[in-house]
Coordinates of C-alpha atoms in Angstrom, one line a residue:
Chain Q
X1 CA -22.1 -9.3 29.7
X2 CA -19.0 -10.5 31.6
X3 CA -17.7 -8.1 34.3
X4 CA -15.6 -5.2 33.3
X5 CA -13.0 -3.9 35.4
X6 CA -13.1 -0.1 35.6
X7 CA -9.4 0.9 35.9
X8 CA -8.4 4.9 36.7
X9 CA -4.2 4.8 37.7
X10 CA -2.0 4.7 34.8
X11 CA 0.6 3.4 37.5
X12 CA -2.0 0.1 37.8
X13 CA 0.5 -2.6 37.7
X14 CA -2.6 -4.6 36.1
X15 CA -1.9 -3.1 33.1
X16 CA 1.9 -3.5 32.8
X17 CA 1.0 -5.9 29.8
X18 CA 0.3 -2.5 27.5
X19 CA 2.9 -0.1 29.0
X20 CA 5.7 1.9 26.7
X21 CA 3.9 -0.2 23.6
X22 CA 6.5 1.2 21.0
X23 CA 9.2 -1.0 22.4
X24 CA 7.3 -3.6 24.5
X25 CA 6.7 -5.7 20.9
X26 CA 10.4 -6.1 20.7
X27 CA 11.0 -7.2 24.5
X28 CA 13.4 -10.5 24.9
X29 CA 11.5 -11.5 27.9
X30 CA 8.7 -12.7 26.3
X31 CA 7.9 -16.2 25.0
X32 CA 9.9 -16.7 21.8
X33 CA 11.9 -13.7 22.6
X34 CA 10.3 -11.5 20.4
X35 CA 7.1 -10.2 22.3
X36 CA 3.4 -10.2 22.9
X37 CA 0.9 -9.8 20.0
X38 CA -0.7 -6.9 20.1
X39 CA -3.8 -6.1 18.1
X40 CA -5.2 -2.8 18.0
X41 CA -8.9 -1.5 17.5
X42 CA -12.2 -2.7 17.1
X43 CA -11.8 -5.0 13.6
X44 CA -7.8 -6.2 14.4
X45 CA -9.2 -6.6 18.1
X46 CA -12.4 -9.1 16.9
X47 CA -9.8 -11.2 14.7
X48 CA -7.3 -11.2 18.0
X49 CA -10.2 -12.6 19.9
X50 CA -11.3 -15.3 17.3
X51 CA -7.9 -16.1 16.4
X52 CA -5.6 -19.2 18.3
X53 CA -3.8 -16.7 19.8
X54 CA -3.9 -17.2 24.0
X55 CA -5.4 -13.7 25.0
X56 CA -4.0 -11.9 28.3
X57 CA -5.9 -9.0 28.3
X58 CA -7.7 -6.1 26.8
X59 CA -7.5 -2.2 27.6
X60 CA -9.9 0.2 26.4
X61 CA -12.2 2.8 26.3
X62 CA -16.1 1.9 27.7
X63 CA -17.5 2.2 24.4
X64 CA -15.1 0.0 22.3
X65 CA -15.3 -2.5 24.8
X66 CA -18.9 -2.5 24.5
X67 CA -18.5 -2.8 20.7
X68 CA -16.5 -5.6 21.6
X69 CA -19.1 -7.2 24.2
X70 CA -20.3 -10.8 22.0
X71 CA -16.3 -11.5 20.8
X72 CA -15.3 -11.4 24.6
X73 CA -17.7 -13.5 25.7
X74 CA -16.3 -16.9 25.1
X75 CA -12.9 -15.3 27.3
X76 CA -11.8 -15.3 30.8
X77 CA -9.2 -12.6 30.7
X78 CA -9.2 -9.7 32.0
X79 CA -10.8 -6.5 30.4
X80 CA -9.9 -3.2 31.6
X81 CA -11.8 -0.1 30.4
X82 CA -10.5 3.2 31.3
X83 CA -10.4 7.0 29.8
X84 CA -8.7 8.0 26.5
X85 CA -6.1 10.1 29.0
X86 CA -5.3 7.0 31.3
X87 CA -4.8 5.0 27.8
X88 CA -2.6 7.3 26.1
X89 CA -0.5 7.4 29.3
X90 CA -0.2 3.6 29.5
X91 CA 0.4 3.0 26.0
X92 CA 3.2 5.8 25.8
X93 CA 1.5 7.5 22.8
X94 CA -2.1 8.7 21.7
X95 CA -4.2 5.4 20.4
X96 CA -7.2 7.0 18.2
X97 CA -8.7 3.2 17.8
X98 CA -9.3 3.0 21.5
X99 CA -8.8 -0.4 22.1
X100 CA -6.0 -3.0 22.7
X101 CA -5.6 -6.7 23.2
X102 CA -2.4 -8.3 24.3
X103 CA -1.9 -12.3 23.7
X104 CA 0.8 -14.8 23.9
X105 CA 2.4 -16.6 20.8
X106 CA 1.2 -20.0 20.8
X107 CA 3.1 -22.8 19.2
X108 CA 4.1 -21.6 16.1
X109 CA 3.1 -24.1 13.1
X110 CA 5.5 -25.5 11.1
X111 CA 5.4 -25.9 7.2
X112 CA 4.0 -29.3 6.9
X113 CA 1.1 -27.8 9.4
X114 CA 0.6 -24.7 6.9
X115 CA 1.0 -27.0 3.7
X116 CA -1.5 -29.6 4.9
X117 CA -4.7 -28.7 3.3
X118 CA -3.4 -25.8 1.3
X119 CA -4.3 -25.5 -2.4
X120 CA -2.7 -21.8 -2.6
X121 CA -0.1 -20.7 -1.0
X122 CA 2.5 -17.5 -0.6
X123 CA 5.7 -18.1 -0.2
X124 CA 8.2 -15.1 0.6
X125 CA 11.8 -14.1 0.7
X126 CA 13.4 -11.0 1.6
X127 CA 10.4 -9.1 2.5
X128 CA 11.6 -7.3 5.4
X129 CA 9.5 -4.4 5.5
X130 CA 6.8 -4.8 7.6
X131 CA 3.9 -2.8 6.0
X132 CA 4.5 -4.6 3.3
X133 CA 4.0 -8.1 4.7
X134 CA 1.0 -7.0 6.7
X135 CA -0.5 -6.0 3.4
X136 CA 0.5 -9.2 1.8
X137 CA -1.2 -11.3 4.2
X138 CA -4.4 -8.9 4.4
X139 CA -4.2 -9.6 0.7
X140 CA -4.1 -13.4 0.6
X141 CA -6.8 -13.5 3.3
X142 CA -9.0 -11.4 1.0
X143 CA -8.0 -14.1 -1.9
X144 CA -8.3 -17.0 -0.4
X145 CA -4.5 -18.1 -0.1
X146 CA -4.3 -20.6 2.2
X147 CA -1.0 -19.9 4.0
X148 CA 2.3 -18.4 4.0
X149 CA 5.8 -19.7 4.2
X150 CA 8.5 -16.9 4.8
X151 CA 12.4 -17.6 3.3
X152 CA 15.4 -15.9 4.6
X153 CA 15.1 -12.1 5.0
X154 CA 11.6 -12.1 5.8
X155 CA 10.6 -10.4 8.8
X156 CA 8.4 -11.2 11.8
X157 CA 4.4 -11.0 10.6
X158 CA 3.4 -10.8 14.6
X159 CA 5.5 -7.5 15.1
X160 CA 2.7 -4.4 15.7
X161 CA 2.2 -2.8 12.6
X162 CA 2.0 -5.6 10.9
X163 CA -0.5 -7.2 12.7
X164 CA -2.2 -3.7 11.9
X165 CA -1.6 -3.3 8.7
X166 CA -3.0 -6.9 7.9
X167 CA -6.2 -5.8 9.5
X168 CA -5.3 -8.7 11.9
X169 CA -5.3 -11.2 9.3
X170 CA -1.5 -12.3 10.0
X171 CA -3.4 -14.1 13.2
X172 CA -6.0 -16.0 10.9
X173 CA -3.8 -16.9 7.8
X174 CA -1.3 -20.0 9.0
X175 CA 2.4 -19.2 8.3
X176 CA 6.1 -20.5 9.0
X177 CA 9.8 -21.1 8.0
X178 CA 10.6 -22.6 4.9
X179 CA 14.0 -24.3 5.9
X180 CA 16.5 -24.9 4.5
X181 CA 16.4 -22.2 1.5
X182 CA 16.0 -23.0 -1.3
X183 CA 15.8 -26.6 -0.5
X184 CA 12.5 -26.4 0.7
X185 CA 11.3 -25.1 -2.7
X186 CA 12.1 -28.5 -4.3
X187 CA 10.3 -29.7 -1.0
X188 CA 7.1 -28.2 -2.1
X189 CA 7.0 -29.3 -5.3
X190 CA 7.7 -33.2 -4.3
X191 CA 4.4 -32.2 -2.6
X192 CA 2.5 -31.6 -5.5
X193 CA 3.1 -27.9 -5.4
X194 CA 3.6 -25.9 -8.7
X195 CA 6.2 -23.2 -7.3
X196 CA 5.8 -19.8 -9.4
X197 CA 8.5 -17.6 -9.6
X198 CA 7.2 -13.6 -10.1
X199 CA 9.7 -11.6 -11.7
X200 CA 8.9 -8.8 -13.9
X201 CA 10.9 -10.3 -16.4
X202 CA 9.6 -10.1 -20.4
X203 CA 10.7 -13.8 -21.1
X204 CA 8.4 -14.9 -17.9
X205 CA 4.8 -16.1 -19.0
X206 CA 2.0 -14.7 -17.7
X207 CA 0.4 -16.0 -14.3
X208 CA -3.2 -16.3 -15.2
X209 CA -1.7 -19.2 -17.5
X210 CA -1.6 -21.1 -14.3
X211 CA -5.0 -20.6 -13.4
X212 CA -6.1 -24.2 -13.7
X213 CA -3.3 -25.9 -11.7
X214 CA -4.3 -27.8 -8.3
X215 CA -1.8 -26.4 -6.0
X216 CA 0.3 -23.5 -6.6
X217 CA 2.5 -21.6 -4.2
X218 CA 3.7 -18.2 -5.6
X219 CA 7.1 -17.4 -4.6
X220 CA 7.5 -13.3 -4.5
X221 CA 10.6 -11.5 -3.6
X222 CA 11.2 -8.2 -2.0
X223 CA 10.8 -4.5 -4.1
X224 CA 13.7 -4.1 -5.6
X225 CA 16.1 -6.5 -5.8
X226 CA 13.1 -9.3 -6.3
X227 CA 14.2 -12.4 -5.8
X228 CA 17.4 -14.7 -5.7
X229 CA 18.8 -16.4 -9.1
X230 CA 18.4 -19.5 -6.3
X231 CA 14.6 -19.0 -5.9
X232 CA 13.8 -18.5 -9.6
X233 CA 16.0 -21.4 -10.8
X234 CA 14.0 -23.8 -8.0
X235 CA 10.8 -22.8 -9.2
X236 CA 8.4 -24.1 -12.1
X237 CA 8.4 -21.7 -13.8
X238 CA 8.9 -17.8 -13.8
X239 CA 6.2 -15.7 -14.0
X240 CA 4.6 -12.4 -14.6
X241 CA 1.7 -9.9 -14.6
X242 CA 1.2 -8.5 -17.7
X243 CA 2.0 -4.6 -17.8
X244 CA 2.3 -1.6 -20.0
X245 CA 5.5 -1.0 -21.4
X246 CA 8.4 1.3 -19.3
X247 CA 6.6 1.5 -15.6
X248 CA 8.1 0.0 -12.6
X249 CA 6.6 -3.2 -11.6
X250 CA 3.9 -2.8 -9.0
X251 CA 4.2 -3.2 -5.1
X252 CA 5.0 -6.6 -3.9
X253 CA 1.8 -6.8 -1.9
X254 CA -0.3 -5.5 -5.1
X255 CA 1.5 -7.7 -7.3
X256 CA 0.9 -10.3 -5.0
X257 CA -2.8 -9.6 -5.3
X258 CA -3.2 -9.3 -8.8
X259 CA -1.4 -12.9 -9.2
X260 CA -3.5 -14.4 -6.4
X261 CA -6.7 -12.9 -8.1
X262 CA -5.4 -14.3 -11.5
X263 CA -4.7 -17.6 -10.3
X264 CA -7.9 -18.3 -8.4
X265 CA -8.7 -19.2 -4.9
X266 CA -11.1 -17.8 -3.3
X267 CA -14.9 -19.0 -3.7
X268 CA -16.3 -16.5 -6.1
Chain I
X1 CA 27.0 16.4 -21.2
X2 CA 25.4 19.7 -20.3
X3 CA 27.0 22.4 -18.0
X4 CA 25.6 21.4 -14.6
X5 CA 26.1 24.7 -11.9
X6 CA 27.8 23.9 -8.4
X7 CA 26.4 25.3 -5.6
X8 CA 28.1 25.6 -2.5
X9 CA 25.9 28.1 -0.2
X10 CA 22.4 26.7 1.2
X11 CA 21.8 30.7 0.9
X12 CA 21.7 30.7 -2.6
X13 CA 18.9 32.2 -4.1
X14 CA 19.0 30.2 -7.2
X15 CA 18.2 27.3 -5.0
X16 CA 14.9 29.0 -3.6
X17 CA 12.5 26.7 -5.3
X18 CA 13.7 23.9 -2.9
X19 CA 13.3 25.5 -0.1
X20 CA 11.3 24.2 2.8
X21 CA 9.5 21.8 1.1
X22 CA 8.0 20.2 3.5
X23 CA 5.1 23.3 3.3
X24 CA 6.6 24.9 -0.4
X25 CA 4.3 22.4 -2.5
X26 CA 1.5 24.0 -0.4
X27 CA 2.2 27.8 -1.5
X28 CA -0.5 29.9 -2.4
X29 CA 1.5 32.1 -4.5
X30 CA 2.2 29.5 -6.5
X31 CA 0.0 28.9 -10.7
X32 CA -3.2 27.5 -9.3
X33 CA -2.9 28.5 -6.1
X34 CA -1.5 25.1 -5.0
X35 CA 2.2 25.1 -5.2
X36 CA 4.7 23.6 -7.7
X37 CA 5.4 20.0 -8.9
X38 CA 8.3 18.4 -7.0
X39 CA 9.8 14.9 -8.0
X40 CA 12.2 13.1 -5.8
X41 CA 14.3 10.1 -6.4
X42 CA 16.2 8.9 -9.8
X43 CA 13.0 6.8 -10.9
X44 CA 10.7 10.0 -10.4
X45 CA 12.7 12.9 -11.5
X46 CA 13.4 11.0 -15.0
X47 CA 9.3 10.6 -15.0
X48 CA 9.0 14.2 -14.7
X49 CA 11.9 15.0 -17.1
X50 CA 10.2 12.9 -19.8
X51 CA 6.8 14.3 -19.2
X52 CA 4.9 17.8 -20.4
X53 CA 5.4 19.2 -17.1
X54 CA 7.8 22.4 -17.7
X55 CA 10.9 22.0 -16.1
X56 CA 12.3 24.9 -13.4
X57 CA 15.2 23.2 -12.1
X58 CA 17.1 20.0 -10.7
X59 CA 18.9 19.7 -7.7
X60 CA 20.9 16.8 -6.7
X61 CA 24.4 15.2 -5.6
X62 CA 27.2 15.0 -8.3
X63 CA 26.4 10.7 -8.5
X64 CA 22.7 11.3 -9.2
X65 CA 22.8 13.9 -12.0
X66 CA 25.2 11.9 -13.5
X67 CA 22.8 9.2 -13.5
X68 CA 20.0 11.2 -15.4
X69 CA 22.5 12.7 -18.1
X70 CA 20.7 11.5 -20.8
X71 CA 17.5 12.2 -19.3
X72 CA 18.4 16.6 -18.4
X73 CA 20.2 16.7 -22.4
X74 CA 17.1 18.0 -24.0
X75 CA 16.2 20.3 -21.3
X76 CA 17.5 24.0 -20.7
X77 CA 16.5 24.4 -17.1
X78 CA 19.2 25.4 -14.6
X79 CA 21.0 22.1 -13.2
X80 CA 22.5 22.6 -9.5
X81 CA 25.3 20.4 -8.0
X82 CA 26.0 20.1 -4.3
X83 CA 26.7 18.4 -1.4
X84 CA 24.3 15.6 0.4
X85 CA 24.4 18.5 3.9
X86 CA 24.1 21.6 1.5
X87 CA 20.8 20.0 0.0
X88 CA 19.5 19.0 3.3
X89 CA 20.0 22.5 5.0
X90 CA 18.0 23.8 1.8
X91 CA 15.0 21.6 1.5
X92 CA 14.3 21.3 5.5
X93 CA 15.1 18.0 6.2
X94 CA 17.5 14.5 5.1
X95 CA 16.7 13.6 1.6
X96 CA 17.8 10.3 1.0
X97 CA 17.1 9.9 -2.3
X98 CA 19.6 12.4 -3.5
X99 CA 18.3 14.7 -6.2
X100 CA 14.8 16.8 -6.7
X101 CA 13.0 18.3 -9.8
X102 CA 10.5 21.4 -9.4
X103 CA 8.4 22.2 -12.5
X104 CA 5.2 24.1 -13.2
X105 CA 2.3 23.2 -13.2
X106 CA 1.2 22.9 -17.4
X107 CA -2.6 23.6 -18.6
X108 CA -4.9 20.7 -16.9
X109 CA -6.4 18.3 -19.2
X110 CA -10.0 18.6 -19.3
X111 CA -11.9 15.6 -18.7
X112 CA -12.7 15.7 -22.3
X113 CA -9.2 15.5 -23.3
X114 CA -8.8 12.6 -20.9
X115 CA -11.9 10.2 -22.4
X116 CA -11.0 11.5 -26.1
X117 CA -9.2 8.1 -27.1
X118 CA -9.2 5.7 -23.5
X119 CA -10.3 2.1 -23.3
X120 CA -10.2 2.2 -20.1
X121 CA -10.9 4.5 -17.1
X122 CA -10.7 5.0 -13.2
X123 CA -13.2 7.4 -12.0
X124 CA -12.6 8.2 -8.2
X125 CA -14.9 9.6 -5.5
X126 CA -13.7 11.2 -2.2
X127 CA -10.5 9.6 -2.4
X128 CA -9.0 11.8 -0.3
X129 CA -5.6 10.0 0.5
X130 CA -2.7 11.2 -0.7
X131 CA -0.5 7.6 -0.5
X132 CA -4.3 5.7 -1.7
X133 CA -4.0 8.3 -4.4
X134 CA -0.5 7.8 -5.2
X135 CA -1.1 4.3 -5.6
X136 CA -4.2 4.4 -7.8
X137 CA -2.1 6.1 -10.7
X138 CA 1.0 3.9 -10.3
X139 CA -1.2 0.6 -10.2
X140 CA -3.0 2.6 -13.3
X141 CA -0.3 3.8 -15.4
X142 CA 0.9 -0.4 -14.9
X143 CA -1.8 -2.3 -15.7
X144 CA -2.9 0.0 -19.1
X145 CA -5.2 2.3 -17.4
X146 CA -6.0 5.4 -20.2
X147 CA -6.9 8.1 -17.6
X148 CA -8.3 9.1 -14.2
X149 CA -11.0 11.1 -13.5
X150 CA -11.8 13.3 -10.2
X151 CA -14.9 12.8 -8.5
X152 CA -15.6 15.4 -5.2
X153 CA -13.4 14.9 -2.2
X154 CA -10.6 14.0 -4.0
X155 CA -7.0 15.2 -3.2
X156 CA -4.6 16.7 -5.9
X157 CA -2.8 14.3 -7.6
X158 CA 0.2 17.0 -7.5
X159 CA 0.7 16.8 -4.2
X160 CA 4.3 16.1 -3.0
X161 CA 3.4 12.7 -1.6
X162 CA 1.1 11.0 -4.0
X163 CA 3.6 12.3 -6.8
X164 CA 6.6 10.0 -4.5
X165 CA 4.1 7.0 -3.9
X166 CA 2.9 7.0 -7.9
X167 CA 6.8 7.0 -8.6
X168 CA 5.9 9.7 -10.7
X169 CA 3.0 8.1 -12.8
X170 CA 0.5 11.0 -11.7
X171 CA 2.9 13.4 -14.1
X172 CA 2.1 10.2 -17.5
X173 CA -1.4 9.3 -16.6
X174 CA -3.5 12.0 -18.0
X175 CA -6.3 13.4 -15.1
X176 CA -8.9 15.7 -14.6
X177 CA -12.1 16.6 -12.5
X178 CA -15.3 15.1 -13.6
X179 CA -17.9 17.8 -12.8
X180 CA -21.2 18.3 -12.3
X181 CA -21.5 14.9 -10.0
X182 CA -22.6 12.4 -10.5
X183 CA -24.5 13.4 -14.0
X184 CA -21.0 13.5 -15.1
X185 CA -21.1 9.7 -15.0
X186 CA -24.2 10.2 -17.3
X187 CA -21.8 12.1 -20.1
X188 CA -19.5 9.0 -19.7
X189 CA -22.2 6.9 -20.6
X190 CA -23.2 8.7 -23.5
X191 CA -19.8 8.4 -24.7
X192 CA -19.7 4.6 -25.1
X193 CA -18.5 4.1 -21.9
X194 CA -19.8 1.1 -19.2
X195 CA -19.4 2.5 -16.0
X196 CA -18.8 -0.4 -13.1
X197 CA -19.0 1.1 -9.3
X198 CA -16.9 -1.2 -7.0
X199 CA -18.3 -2.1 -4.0
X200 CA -17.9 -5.4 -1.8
X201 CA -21.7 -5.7 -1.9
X202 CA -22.7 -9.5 -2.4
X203 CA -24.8 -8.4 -4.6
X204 CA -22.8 -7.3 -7.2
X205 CA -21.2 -9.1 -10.2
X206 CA -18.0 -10.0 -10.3
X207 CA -16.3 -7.8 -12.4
X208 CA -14.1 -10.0 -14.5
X209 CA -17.9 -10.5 -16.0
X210 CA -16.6 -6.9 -17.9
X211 CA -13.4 -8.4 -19.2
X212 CA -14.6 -8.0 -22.8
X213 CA -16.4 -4.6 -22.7
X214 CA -14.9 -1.5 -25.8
X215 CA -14.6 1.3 -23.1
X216 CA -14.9 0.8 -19.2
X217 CA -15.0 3.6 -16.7
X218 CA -14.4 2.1 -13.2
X219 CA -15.5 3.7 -9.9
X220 CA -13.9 3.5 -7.2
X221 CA -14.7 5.0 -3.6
X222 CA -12.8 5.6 -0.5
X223 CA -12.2 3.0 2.1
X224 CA -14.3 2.9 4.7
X225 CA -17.3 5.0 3.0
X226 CA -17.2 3.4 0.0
X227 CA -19.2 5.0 -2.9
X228 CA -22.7 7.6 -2.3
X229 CA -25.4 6.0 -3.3
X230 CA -25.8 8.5 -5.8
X231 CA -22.6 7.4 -7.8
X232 CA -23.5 3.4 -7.4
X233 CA -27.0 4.3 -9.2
X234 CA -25.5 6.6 -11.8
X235 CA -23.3 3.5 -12.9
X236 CA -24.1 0.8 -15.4
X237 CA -23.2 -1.9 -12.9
X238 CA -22.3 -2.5 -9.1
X239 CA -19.2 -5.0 -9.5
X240 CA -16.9 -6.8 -7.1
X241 CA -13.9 -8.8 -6.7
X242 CA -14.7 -12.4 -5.7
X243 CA -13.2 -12.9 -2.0
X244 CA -13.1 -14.8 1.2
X245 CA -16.0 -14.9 3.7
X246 CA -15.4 -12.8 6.7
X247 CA -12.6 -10.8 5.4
X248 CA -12.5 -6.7 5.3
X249 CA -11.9 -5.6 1.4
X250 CA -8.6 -4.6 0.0
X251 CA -7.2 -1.6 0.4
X252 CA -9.1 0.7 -2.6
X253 CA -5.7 0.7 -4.6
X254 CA -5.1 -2.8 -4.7
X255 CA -8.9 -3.3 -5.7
X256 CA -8.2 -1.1 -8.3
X257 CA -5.0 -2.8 -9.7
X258 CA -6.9 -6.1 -9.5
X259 CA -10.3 -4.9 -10.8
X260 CA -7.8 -3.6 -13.8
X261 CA -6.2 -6.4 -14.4
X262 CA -9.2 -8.7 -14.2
X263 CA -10.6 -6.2 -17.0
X264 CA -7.8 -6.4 -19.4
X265 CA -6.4 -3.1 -20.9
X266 CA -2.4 -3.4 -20.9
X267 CA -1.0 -5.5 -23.3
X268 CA 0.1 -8.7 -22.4

């Protein structure tokens, strides 16, 4: 196993990468000027390490790092282990999962990069809320959506807790900006795309109607407002999950599931 | 409209069933030893209003009672009017949702009551969770789910939080506990009903396999554990949701709501 360094001052300036970790995701300095990546714990850490994402270091306890021993050995950067106590003094708070890996944003793709290939896709607008977008992409992973494209109001799927919430898969499922909005709609479907519309709305016809369709990318709007008049009037078609009568609509990330299930995608 | 009573002092004592919420919906000296039933929100107090959950009281700013005037007409309970600061200083923290609803807690169901005339079931073990919980009932009470039954390790569905999260659906979607476990699973059987255990084993079948079945009881285990063994063999079937390679399984609400949907049961 690769060489561990063993790490007992919280002052170590070695591990400035993980200090006051509440804020540090939000610092201009960094490349991009939003901040590192940081994925926390054993199963957001292993996706971190297997991921694109240029790795800078890891910080943890001796027996998560051993947990970790066959993903870190295809990496040269440095591993610190040190105690719970050192950790949580670091880190600013108490980290239960133990372990933490830092990494720099690589070139981000660009949506001819994420539509390439893609036979499903998401694509978002106004979905600010970052558990929410975390659990859409841990979602799509799980489906078998092949990336996501993010309209205005959408925010960043590399801040903390959504890279946690995602269970890391925001750095395994491709994803950029869909400019200009929502011109890039009508972009998609010169591409072959059929661009559904959810909205809970009783005229909309159901999703699994769609099922057999080559390429689909499901446009979903934020809780609440849902989407623009723009978006639905640029799609296909508007569409819906079937539901009992008089109860909100479901979460967007649910919702998004349910359709993604409905319209197929993953290898069954 | 009816007469709705303005309150001015947080001392009140007709306000003492919002006090301190933050532990009241814990009180021991409460019917069943486990507190009151609190809604929050428009969306949630005009679930409670229209359910069979007896109504104590309402508390809200003048805006959001006016909202639910239709909702309050048939009821008698005391209706309290006050301030946005008032209502914070009484309930122990900034409610931004503007108006609350305590009732009582009415006679359970049994689980006999709850199979009597269902199609479809969720039957969950050790879901312990209150938000998972939460969830569970509003993806439930959306995609035509009949009832819920309790395994062990389950929280109460009447907790404050899994009440906010359900947006109210625990107080419409009839539940009780299934007991003795797992033979209860047994008597589900016996009543016509195919029991499917969830589990992301590749074994299993995929459970859109089910889609045509009279009555369907899924089970459905907490994250991370998962099922007993026990409550896998006591089911008909061990069923799964097609997904990607390499990915962690949905969170066990959304594998509900999509399990659900892929089985049919709300109308469409």
């Amino acid at each position: 196993m690769r060489r561990v360094i063993e790490v007992r001052d919280p002052d170590d300036e070695r591990l400035d990468d993980f200090r006051a970790l509440t804020t540090a995701d939000r610092r201009p300095d960094r490349p991009g000027g939003r901040g590192f990546v940081i994925a926390e714990g054993v199963v957001v850490v292993r996706r971190l390490l297997a991921s694109r994402y240029p790795l800078r270091a890891v910080l943890g306890v001796p027996r998560r790092i051993e947990e970790l021993a066959g993903d870190l050995a295809p990496h040269t950067a440095p591993v610190y282990a040190t105690s719970a106590e050192v950790m949580a003094e670091v880190v600013g708070f108490h980290l239960n999962r133990g372990v933490l890996a830092v990494a720099d944003r690589p070139v981000p793709w660009t949506a001819e990069d994420v539509v390439a290939d893609a036979r499903r896709l998401l694509v978002l607008e106004g979905v600010g809320d970052h558990e929410n977008l975390g659990s859409l992409f841990r979602n799509a992973a799980a489906l078998g959506v092949d990336g996501v494209l993010l309209g205005p109001g959408c925010s960043d799927p590399l801040y903390r807790r959504s890279v946690r919430v995602s269970m890391g898969n925001v750095l395994a499922v491709p994803f950029a900006p869909l400019e200009p909005w929502p011109v890039g709609l009508k972009w998609l479907r010169d591409k072959g795309f059929t661009v559904l519309a959810m909205t809970p709305a009783a005229g909309a016809v159901p999703v699994g109607e769609f099922a057999g369709a080559a390429r689909v990318a499901l446009l979903l709007g934020s809780e609440g407002p849902g989407l623009t008049a723009d978006a639905v009037e640029a799609a296909d078609a508007a569409v819906r999950i079937p539901m009992a009568d008089g109860v909100d609509s479901l979460n967007v990330a649910t919702a998004g599931a349910v359709a993604c299930y409905a319209l197929g995608g993953a290898d069954g």
